[in-house]
PDB file of C-alpha atoms in Angstrom:
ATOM      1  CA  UNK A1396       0.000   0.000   0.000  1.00  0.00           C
ATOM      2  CA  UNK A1397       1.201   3.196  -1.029  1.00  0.00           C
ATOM      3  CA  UNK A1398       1.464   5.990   1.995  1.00  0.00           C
ATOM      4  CA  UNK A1399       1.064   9.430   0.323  1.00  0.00           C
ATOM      5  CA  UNK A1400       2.860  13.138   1.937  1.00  0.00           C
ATOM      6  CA  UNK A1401      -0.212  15.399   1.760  1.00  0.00           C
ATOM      7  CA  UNK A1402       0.182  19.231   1.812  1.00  0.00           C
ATOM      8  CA  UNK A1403      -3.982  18.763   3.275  1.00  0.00           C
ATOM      9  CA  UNK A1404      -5.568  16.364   5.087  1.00  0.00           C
ATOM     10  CA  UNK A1405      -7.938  14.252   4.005  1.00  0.00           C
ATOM     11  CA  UNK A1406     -10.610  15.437   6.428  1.00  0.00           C
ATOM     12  CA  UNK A1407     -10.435  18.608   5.514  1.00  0.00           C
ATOM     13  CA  UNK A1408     -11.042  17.820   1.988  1.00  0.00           C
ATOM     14  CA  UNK A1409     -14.158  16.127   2.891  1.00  0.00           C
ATOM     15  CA  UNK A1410     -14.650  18.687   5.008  1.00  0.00           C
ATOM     16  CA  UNK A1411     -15.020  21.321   2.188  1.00  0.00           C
ATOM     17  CA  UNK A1412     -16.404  19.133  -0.451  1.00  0.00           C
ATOM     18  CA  UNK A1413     -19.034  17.463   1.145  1.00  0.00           C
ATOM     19  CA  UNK A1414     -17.840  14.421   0.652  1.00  0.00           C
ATOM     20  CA  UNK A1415     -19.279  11.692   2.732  1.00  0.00           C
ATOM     21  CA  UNK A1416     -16.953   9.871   4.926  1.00  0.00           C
ATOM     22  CA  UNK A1417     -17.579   6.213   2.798  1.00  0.00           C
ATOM     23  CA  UNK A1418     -14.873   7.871   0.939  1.00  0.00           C
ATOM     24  CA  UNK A1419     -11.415   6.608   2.540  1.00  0.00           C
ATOM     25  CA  UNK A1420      -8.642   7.796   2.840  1.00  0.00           C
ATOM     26  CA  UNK A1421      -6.560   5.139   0.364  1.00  0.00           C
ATOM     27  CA  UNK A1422      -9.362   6.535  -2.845  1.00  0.00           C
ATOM     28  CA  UNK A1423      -9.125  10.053  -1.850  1.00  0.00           C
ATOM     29  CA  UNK A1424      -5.482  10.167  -0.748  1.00  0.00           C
ATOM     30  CA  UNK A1425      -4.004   9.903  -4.254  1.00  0.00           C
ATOM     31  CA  UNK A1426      -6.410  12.248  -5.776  1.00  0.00           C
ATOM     32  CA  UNK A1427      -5.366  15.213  -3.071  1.00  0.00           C
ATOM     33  CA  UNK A1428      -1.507  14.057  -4.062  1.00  0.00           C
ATOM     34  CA  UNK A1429      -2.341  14.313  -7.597  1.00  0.00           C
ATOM     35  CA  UNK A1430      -3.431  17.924  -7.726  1.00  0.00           C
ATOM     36  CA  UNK A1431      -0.361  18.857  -5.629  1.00  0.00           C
ATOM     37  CA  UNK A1432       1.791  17.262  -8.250  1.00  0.00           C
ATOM     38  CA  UNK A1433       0.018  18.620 -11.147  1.00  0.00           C
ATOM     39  CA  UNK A1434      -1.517  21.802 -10.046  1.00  0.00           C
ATOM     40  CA  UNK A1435      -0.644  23.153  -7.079  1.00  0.00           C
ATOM     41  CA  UNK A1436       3.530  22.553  -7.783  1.00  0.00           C
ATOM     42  CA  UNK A1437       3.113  24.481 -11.305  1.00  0.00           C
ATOM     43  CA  UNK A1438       1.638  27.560  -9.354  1.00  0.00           C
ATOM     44  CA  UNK A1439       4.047  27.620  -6.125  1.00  0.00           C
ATOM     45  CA  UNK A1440       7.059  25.900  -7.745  1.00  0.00           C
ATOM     46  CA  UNK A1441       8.659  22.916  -6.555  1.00  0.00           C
ATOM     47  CA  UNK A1442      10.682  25.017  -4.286  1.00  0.00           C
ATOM     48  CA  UNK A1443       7.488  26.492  -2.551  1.00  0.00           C
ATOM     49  CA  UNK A1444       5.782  23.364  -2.748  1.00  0.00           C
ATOM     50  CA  UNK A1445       7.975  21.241  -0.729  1.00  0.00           C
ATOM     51  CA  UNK A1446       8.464  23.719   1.808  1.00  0.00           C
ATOM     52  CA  UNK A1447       4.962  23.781   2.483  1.00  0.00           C
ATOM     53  CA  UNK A1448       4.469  20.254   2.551  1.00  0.00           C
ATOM     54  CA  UNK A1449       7.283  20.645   5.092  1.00  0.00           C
ATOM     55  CA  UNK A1450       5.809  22.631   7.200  1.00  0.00           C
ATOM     56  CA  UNK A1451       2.310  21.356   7.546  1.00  0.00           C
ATOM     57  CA  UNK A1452       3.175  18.131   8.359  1.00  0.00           C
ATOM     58  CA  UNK A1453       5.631  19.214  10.897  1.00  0.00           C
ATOM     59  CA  UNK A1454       2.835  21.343  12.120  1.00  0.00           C
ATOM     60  CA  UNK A1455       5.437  24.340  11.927  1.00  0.00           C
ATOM     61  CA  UNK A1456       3.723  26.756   9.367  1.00  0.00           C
ATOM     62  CA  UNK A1457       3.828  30.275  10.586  1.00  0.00           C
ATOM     63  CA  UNK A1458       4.233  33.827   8.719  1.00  0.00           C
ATOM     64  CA  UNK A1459       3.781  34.336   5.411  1.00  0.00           C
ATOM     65  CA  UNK A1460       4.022  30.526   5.062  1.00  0.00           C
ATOM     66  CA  UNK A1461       0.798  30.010   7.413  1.00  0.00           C
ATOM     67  CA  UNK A1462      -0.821  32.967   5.324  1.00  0.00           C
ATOM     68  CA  UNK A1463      -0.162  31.808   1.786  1.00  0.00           C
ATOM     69  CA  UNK A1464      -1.348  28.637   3.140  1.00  0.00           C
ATOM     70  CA  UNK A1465      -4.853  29.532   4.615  1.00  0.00           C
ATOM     71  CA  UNK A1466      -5.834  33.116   5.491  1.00  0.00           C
ATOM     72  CA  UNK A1467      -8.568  35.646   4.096  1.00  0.00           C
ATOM     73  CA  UNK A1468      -5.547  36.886   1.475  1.00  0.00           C
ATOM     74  CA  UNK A1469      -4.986  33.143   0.464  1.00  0.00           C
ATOM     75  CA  UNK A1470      -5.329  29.706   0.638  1.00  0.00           C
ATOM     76  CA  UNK A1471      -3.137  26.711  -0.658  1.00  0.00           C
ATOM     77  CA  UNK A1472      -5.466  24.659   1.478  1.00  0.00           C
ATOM     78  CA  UNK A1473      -9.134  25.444  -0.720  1.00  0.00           C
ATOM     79  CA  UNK A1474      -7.013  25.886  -3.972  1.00  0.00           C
ATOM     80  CA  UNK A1475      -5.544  22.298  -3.685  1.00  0.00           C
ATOM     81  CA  UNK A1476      -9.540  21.215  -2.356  1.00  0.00           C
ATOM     82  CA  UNK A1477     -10.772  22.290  -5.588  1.00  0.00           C
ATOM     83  CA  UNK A1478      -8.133  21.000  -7.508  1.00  0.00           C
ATOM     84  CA  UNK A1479      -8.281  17.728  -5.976  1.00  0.00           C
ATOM     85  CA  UNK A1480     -12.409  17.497  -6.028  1.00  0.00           C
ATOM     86  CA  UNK A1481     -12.121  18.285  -9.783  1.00  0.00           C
ATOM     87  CA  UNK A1482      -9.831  15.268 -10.591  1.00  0.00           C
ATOM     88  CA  UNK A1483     -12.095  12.780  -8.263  1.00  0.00           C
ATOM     89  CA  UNK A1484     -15.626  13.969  -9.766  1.00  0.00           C
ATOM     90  CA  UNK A1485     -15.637  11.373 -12.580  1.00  0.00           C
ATOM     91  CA  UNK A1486     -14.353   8.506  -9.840  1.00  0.00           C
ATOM     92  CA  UNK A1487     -16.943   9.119  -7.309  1.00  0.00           C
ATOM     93  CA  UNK A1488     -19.820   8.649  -9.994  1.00  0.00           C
ATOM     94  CA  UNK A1489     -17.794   5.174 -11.533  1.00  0.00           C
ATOM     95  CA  UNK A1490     -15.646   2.245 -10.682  1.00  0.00           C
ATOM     96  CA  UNK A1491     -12.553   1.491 -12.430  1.00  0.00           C
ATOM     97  CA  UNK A1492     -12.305  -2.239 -11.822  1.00  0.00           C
ATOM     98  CA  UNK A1493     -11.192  -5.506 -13.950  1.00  0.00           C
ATOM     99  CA  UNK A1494     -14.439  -6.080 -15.380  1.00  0.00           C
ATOM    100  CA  UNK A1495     -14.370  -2.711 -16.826  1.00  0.00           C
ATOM    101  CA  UNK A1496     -15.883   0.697 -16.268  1.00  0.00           C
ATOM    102  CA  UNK A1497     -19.283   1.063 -14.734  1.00  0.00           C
ATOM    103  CA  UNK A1498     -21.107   3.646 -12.875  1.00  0.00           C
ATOM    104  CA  UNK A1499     -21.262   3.981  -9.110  1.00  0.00           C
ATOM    105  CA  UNK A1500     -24.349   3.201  -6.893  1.00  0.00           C
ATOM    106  CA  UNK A1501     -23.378   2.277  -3.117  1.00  0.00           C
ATOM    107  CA  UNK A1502     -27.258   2.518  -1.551  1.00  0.00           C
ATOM    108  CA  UNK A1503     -29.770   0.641  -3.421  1.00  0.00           C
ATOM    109  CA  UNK A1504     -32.237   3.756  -3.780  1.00  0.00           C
ATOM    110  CA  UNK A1505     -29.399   5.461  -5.101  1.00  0.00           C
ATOM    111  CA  UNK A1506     -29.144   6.776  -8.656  1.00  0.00           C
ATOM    112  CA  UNK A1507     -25.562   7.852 -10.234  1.00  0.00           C
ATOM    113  CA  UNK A1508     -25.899  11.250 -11.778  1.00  0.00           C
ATOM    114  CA  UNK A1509     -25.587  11.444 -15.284  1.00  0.00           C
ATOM    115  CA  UNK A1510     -22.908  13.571 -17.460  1.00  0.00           C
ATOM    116  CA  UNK A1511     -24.993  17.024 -17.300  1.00  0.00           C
ATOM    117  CA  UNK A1512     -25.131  17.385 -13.415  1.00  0.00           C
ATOM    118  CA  UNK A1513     -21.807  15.642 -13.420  1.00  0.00           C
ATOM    119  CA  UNK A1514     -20.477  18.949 -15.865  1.00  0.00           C
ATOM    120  CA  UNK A1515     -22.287  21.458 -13.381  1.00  0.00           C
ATOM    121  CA  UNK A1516     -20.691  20.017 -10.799  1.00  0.00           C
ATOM    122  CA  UNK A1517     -17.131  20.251 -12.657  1.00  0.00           C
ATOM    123  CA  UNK A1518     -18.181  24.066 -13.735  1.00  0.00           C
ATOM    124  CA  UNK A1519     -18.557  24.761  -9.982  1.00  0.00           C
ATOM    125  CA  UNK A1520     -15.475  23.463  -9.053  1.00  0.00           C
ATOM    126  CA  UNK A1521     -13.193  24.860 -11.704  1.00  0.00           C
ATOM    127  CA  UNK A1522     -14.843  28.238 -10.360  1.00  0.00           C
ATOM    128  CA  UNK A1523     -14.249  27.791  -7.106  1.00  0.00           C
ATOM    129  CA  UNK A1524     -10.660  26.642  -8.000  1.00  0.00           C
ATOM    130  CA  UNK A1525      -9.841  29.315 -10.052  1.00  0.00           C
ATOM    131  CA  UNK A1526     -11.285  31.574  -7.239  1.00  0.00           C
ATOM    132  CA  UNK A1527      -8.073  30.180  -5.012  1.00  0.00           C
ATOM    133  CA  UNK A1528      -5.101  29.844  -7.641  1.00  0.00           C
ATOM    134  CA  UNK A1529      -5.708  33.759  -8.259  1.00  0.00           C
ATOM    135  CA  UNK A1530      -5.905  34.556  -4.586  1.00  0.00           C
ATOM    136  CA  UNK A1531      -2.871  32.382  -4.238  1.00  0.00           C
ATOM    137  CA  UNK A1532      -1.330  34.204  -7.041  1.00  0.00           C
ATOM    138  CA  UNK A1533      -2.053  37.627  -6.205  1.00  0.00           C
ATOM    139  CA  UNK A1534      -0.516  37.038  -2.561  1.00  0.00           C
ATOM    140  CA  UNK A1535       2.681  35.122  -4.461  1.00  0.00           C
ATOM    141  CA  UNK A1536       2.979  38.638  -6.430  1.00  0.00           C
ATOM    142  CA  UNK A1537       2.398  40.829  -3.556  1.00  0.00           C
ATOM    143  CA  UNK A1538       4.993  38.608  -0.855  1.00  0.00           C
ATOM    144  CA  UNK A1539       7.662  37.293  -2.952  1.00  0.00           C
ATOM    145  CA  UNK A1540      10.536  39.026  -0.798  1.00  0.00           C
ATOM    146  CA  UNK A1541       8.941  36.682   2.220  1.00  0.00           C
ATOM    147  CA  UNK A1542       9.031  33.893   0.757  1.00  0.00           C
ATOM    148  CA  UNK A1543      12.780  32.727   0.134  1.00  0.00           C
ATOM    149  CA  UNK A1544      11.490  29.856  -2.301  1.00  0.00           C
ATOM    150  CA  UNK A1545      10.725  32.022  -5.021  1.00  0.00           C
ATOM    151  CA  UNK A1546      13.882  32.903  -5.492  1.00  0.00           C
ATOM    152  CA  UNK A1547      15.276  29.888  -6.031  1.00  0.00           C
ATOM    153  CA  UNK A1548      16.352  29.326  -9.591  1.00  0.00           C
ATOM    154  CA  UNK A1549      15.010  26.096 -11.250  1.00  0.00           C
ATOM    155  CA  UNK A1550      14.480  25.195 -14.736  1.00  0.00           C
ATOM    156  CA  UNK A1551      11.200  27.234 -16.408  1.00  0.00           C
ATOM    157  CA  UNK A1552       8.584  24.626 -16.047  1.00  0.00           C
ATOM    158  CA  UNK A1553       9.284  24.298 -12.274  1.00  0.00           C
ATOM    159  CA  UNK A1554       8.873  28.132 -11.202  1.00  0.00           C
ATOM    160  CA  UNK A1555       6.117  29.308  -9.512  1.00  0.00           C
ATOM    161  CA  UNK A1556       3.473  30.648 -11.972  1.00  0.00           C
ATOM    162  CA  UNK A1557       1.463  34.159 -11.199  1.00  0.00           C
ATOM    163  CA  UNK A1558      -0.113  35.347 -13.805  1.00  0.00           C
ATOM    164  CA  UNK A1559      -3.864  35.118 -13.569  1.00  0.00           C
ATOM    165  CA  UNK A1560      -5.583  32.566 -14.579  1.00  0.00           C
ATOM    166  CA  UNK A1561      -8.248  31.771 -16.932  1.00  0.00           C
ATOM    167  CA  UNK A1562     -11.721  32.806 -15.110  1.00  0.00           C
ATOM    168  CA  UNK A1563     -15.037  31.919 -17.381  1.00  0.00           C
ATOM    169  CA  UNK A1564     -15.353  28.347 -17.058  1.00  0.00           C
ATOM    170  CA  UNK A1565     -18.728  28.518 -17.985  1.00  0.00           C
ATOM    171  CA  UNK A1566     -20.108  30.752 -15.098  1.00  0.00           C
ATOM    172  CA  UNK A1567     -20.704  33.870 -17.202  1.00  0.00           C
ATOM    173  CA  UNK A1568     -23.786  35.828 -18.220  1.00  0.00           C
ATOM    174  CA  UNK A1569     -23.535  34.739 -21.741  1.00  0.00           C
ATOM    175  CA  UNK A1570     -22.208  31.261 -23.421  1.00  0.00           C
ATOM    176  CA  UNK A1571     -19.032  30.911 -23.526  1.00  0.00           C
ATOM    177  CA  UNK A1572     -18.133  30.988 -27.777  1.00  0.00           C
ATOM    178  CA  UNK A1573     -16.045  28.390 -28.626  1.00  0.00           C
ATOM    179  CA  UNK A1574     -16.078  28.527 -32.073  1.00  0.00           C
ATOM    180  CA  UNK A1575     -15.962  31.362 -34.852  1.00  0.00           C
ATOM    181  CA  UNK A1576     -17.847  31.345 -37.925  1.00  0.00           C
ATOM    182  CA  UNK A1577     -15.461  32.111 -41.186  1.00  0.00           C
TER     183      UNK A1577
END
């Protein structure tokens, strides 16, 4: 069994999400660790990243660590949450097993949602995540002199990234276009 370094905990995942606690940790575990390795590493850097993971687990985040990390100016914590909740969506509503792919259904009154309330929950996820990774990256903008991470000098793709991220995701007025006419 794999044992996973988590820059959250797993309760307070299913603390934010909702999710019921029929969820374990060893199905939710590699989810969180996924959108720290995907997501939440190419905002903060690798440099950032570790510390952090550092820190909470030693229980010794304080200063601008403990603020980046969960405060009204940002929050690692809800960013990776989000992050994390969008990647385990599709694998709460099916089972990857070795007969195949089917969909979920634990209580026997239970229905699995289908792929339209499935995409609204995804929409209000990636707007709630999106929410976070700016927060996160307005903060990174505002504090790089206290954080001594940022300065470390690693190839491109392993820098901490704050620019703004995309924002729509669906949650505007009007329809998103996706195509142009010619």
């Amino acid at each position: 069994m794999a044992t996973f370094t988590l820059i959250i905990s797993v309760d307070d995942f299913k603390a934010y999400t909702g999710i019921s606690d029929s969820f374990d940790s060893n199905f939710l575990a590699p989810i969180i660790e996924r959108a720290t390795d995907i997501n939440c590493q190419a905002i903060l850097g690798t440099a950032l990243t570790d510390k952090l993971i550092t820190d909470y687990n030693a229980g010794t985040l304080a200063g601008a660590y403990q603020e980046l990390y969960d405060s009204s100016k940002s929050s690692v914590l809800k960013m990776i949450v989000w992050q994390a909740y969008i990647y385990g969506l599709p694998r709460f509503a099916f089972k990857i097993q070795n007969s195949g792919i089917s969909r979920s259904g634990g209580d026997l009154d239970a229905e699995a949602i289908g792929n339209a309330e499935l995409a609204i929950l995804q929409r209000e996820a990636e707007a709630a995540k999106v929410l976070y990774e700016n927060r996160v990256k307005t903060y990174l903008s505002n504090n790089a002199a206290s954080l001594p991470e940022l300065q470390v000098t690693t190839p491109e793709f392993l820098q901490e990234n704050t620019t703004k991220s995309k924002s729509d995701y669906g949650i505007s007025d009007t329809p998103t276009k996706l195509y142009s006419n010619f």
